[in-house]
mmCIF file of C-alpha atoms in Angstrom:
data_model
loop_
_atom_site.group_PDB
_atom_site.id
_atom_site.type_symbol
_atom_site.label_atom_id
_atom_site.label_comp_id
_atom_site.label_asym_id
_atom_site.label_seq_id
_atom_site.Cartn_x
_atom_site.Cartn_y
_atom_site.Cartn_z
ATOM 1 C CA UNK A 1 111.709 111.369 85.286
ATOM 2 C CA UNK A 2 113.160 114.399 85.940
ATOM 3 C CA UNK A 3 114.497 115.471 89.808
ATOM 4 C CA UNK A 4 113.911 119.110 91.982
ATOM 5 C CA UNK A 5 116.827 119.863 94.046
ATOM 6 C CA UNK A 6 116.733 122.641 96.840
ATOM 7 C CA UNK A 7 119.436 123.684 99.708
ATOM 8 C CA UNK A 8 118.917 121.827 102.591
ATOM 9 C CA UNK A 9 118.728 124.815 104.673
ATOM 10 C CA UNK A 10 118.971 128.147 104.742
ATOM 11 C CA UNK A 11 119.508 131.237 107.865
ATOM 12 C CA UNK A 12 118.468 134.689 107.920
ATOM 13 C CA UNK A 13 117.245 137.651 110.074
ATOM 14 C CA UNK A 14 113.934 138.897 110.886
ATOM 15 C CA UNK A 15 113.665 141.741 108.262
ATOM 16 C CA UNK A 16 115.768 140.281 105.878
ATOM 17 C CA UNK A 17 115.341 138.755 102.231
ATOM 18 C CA UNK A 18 115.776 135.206 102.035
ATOM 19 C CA UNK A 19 115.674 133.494 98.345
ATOM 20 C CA UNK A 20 115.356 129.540 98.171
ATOM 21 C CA UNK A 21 116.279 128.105 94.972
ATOM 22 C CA UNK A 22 114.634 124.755 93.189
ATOM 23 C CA UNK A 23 116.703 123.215 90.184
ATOM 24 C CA UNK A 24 115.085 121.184 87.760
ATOM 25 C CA UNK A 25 117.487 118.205 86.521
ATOM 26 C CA UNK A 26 116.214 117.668 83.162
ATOM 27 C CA UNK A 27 113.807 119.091 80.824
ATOM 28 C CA UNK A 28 112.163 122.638 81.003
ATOM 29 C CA UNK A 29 111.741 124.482 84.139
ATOM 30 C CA UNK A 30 109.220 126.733 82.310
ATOM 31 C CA UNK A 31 107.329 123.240 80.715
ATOM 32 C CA UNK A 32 105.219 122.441 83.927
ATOM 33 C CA UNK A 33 104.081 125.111 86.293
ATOM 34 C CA UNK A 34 106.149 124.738 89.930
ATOM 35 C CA UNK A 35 104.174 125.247 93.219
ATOM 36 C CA UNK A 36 106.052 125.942 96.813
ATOM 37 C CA UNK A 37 104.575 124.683 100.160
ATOM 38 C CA UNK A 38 105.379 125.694 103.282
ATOM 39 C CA UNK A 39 105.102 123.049 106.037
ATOM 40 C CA UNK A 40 105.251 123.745 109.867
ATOM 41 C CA UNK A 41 106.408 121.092 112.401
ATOM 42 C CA UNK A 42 103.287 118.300 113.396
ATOM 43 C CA UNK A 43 100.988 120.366 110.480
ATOM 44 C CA UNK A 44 100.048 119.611 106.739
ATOM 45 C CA UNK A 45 101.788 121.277 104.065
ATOM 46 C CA UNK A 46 99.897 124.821 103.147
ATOM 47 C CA UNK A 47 101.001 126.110 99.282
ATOM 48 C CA UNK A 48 102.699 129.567 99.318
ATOM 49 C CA UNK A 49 102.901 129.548 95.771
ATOM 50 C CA UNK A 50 101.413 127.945 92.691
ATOM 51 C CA UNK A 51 101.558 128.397 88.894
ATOM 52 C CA UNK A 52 105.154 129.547 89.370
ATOM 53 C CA UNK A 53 104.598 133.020 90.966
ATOM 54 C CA UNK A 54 100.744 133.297 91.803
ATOM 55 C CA UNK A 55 100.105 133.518 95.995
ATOM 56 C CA UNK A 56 96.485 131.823 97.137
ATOM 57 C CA UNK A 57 94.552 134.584 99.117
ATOM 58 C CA UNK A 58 95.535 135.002 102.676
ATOM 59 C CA UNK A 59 99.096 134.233 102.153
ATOM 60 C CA UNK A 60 101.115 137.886 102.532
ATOM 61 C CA UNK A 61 102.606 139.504 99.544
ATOM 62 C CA UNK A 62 106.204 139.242 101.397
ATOM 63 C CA UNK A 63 106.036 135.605 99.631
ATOM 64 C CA UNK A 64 106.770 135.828 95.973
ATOM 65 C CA UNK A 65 108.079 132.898 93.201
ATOM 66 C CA UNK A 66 109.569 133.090 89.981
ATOM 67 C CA UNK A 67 111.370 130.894 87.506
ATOM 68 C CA UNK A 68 114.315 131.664 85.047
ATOM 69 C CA UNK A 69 115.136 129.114 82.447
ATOM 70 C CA UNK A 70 118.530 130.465 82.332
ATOM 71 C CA UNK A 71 119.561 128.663 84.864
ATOM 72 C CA UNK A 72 116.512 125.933 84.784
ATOM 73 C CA UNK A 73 115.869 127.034 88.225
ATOM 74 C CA UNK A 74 112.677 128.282 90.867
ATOM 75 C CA UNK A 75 112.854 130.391 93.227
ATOM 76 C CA UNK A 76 111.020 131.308 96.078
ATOM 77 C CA UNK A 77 111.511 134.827 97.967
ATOM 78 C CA UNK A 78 110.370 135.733 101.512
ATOM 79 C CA UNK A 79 111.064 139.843 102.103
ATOM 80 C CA UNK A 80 110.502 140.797 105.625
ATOM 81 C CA UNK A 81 111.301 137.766 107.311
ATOM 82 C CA UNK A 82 108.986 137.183 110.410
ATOM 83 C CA UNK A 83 109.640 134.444 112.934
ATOM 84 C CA UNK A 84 106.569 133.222 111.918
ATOM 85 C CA UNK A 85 108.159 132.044 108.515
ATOM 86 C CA UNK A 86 110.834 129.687 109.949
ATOM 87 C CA UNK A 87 109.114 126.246 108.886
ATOM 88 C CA UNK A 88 110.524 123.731 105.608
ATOM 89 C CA UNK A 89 109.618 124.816 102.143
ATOM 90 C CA UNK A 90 109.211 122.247 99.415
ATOM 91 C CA UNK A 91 108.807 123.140 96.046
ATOM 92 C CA UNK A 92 106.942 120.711 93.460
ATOM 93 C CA UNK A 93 106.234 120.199 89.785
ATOM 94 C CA UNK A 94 104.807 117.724 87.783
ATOM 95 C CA UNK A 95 104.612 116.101 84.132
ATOM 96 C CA UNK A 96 102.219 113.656 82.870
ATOM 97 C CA UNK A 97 102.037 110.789 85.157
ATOM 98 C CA UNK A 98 104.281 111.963 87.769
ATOM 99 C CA UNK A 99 103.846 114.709 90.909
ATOM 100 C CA UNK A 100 108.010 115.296 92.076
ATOM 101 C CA UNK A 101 108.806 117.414 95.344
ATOM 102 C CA UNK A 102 112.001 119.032 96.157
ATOM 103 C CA UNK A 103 114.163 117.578 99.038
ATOM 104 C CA UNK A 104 112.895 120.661 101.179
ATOM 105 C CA UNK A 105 114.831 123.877 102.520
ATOM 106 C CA UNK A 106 114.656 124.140 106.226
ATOM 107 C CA UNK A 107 114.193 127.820 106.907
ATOM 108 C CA UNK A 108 115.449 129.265 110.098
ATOM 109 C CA UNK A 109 114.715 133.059 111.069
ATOM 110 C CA UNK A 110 117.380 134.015 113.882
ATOM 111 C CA UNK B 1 84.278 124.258 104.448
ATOM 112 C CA UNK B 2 87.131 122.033 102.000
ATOM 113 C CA UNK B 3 87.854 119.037 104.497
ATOM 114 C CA UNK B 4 89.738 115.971 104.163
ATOM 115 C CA UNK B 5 89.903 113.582 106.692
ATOM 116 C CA UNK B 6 92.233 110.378 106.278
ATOM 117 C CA UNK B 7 91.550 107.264 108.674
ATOM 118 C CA UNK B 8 92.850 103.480 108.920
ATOM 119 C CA UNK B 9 96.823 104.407 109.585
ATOM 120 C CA UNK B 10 98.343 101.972 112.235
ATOM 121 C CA UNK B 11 101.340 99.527 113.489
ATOM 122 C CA UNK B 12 101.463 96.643 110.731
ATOM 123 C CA UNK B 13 104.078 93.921 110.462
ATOM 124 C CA UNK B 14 106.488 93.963 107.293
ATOM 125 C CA UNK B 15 104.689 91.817 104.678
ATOM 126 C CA UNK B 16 101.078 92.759 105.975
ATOM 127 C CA UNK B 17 98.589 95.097 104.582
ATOM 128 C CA UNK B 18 96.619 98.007 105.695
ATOM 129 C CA UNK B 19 93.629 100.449 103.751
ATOM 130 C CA UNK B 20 93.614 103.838 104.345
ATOM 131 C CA UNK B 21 90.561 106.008 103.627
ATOM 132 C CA UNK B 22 90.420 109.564 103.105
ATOM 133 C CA UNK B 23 86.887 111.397 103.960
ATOM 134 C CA UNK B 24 86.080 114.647 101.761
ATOM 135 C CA UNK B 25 83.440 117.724 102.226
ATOM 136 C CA UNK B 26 82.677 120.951 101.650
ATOM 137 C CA UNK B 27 83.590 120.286 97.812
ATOM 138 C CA UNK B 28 81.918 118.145 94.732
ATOM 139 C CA UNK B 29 84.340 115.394 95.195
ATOM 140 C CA UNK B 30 83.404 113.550 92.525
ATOM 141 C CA UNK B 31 84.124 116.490 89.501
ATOM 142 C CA UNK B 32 88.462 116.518 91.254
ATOM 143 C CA UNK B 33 91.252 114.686 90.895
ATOM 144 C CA UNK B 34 92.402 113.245 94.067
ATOM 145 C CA UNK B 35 96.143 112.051 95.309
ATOM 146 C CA UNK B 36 98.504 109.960 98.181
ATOM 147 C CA UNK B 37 101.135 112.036 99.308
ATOM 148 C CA UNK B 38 103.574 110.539 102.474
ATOM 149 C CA UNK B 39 106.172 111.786 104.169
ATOM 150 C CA UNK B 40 108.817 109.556 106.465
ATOM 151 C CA UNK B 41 109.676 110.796 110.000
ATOM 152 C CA UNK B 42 112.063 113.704 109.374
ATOM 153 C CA UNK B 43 111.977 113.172 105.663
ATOM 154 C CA UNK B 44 110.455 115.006 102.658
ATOM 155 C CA UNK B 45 107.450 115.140 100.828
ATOM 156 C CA UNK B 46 107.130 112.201 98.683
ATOM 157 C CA UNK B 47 104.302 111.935 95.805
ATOM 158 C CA UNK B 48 102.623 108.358 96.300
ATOM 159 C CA UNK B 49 99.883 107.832 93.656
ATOM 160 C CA UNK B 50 97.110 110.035 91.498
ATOM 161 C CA UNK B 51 93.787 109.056 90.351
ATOM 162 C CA UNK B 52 91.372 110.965 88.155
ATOM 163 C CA UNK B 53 88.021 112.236 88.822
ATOM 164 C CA UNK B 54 86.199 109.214 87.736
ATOM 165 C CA UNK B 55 88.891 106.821 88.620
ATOM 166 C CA UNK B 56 89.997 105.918 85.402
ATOM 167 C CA UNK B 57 93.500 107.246 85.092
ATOM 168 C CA UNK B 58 95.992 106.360 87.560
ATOM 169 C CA UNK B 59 99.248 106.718 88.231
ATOM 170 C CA UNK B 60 101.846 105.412 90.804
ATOM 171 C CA UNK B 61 105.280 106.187 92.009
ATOM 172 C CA UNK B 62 108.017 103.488 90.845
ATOM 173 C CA UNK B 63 108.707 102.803 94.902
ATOM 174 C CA UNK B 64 104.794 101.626 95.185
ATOM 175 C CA UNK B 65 103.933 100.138 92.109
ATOM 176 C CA UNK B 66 102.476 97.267 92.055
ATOM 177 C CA UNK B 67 101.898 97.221 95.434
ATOM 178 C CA UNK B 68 99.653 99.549 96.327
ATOM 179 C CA UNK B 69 96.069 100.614 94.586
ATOM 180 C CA UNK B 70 93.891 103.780 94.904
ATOM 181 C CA UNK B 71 90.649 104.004 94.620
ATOM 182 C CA UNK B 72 87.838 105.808 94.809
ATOM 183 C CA UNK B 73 83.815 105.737 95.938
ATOM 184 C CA UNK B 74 82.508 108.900 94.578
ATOM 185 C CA UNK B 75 79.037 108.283 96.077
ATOM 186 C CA UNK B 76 80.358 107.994 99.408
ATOM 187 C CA UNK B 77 82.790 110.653 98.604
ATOM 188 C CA UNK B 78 85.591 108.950 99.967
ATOM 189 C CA UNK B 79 89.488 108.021 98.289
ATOM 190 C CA UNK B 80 91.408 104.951 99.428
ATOM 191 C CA UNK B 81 94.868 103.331 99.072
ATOM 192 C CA UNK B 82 95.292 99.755 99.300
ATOM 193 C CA UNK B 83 98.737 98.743 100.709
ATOM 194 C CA UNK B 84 100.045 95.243 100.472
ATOM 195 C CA UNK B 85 103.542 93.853 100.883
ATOM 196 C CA UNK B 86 104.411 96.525 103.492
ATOM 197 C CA UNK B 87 107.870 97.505 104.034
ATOM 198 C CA UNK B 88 109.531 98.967 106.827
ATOM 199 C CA UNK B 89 110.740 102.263 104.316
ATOM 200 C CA UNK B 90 106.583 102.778 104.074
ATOM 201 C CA UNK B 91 106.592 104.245 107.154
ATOM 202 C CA UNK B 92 105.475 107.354 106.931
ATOM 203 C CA UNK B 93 102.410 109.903 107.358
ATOM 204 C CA UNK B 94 99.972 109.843 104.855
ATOM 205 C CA UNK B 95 98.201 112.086 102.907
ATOM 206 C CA UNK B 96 95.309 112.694 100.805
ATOM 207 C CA UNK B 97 95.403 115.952 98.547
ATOM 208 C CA UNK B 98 92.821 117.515 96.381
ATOM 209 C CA UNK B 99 94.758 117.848 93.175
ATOM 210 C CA UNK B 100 94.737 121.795 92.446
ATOM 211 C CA UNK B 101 94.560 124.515 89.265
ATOM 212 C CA UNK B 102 92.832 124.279 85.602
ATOM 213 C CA UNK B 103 95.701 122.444 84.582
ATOM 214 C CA UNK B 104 96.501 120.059 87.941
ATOM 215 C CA UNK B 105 99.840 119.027 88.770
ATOM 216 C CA UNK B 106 99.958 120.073 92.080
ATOM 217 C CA UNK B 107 97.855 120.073 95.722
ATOM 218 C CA UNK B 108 95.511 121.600 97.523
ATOM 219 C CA UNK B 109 94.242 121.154 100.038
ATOM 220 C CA UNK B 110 95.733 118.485 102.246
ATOM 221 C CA UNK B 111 94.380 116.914 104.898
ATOM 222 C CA UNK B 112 96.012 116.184 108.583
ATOM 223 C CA UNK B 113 97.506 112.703 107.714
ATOM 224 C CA UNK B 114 97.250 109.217 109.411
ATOM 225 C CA UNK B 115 100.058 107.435 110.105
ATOM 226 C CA UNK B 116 101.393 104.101 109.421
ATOM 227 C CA UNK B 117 104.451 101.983 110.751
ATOM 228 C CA UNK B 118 106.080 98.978 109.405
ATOM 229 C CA UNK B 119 107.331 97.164 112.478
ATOM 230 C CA UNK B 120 107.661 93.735 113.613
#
């Protein structure tokens, strides 16, 4: 079983760039797609991202994901932070019997 | 409408056991793959169990094997987890989640969760 490690938190401005990162401790990051959720406080997680870099419809196009093998890493990039966007973020992947989530990256917009 | 509804969460005394259901609509429940997903009180996500569309392939996490069982009625489209031998680290809120994409793997939607406490 492999393991998804994020910051626990990260700080920025509103207008900013923020980039959360989402290390994959063995095997592949590019062998199983990786999906990002963002979770508000008392609410279900909503997914941000899936397949890596692909954003369901509604969510804005300041949310984007990529992966670089490189460094066996994800990442997840909010441009034009909004106050709106300060929730956690948990990124997830999977293999074939087993679903694994991040620790989660608390996200604070100040 | 894509709604999940979980039910059956509650205070339960360590050893004890407790079934949670999880309604779905708005979706052909019986043609997706259907998961547990919990989270403790101030923790993270944590992936609980999978089963497949017609229940025949199922998976577990290593912390509930053995003691917990999912299930599924697809005529009543509903999904259920059996928990036995409760612990006080299952504490958590509990979540059903429509496994997602042509390939699966990951979740959505989710529903709002039900909650369950291990607590004598």
């Amino acid at each position: 079983n492999f393991m998804l490690t994020q910051p626990h938190s990260v700080s920025e401005s509103p207008g900013k760039t923020v980039t959360i990162s989402c290390t994959r401790s063995s095997g592949s990051i590019a062998s199983n797609y990786v999906q990002w959720y963002q979770q508000r406080p008392g609410s279900a997680p909503t997914t941000v991202i899936y397949e890596d870099n692909q954003r369901p419809s509604g969510v804005p196009d300041r949310f984007s994901g990529s992966i670089d093998s490189s460094s066996n890493s994800a990442s997840l990039t909010i441009s034009g932070l909004k106050t709106e966007d300060e929730a956690d973020y948990y990124c997830q992947s999977y293999d074939s019997s087993k679903r694994v989530f991040g620790g989660g990256t608390k996200l604070t917009v100040l | 409408e894509v709604q999940l509804v979980e039910s059956g969460g509650g205070l339960v005394q360590p050893g004890g056991s407790l079934r949670l259901s999880c309604a779905a609509s708005g979706f052909t429940f019986s043609s997706y793959e259907m998961n547990w997903v919990r989270q403790a009180p101030g923790k993270g996500l944590e992936w609980v169990s999978y089963i497949s569309s017609s229940g025949s392939t199922i998976y577990y996490a290593d912390s509930v094997k053995g003691r917990f069982t999912i299930s599924r009625d697809n005529a009543k489209n509903s999904l259920y987890l059996q928990m036995n031998s409760l612990r006080a680290e299952d504490t958590a809120v509990y979540y059903c989640a429509r496994e997602a994409g042509p390939l699966g793997g990951w979740f959505d939607p989710w529903g709002q969760g039900t909650l369950v406490t291990v607590s004598s």
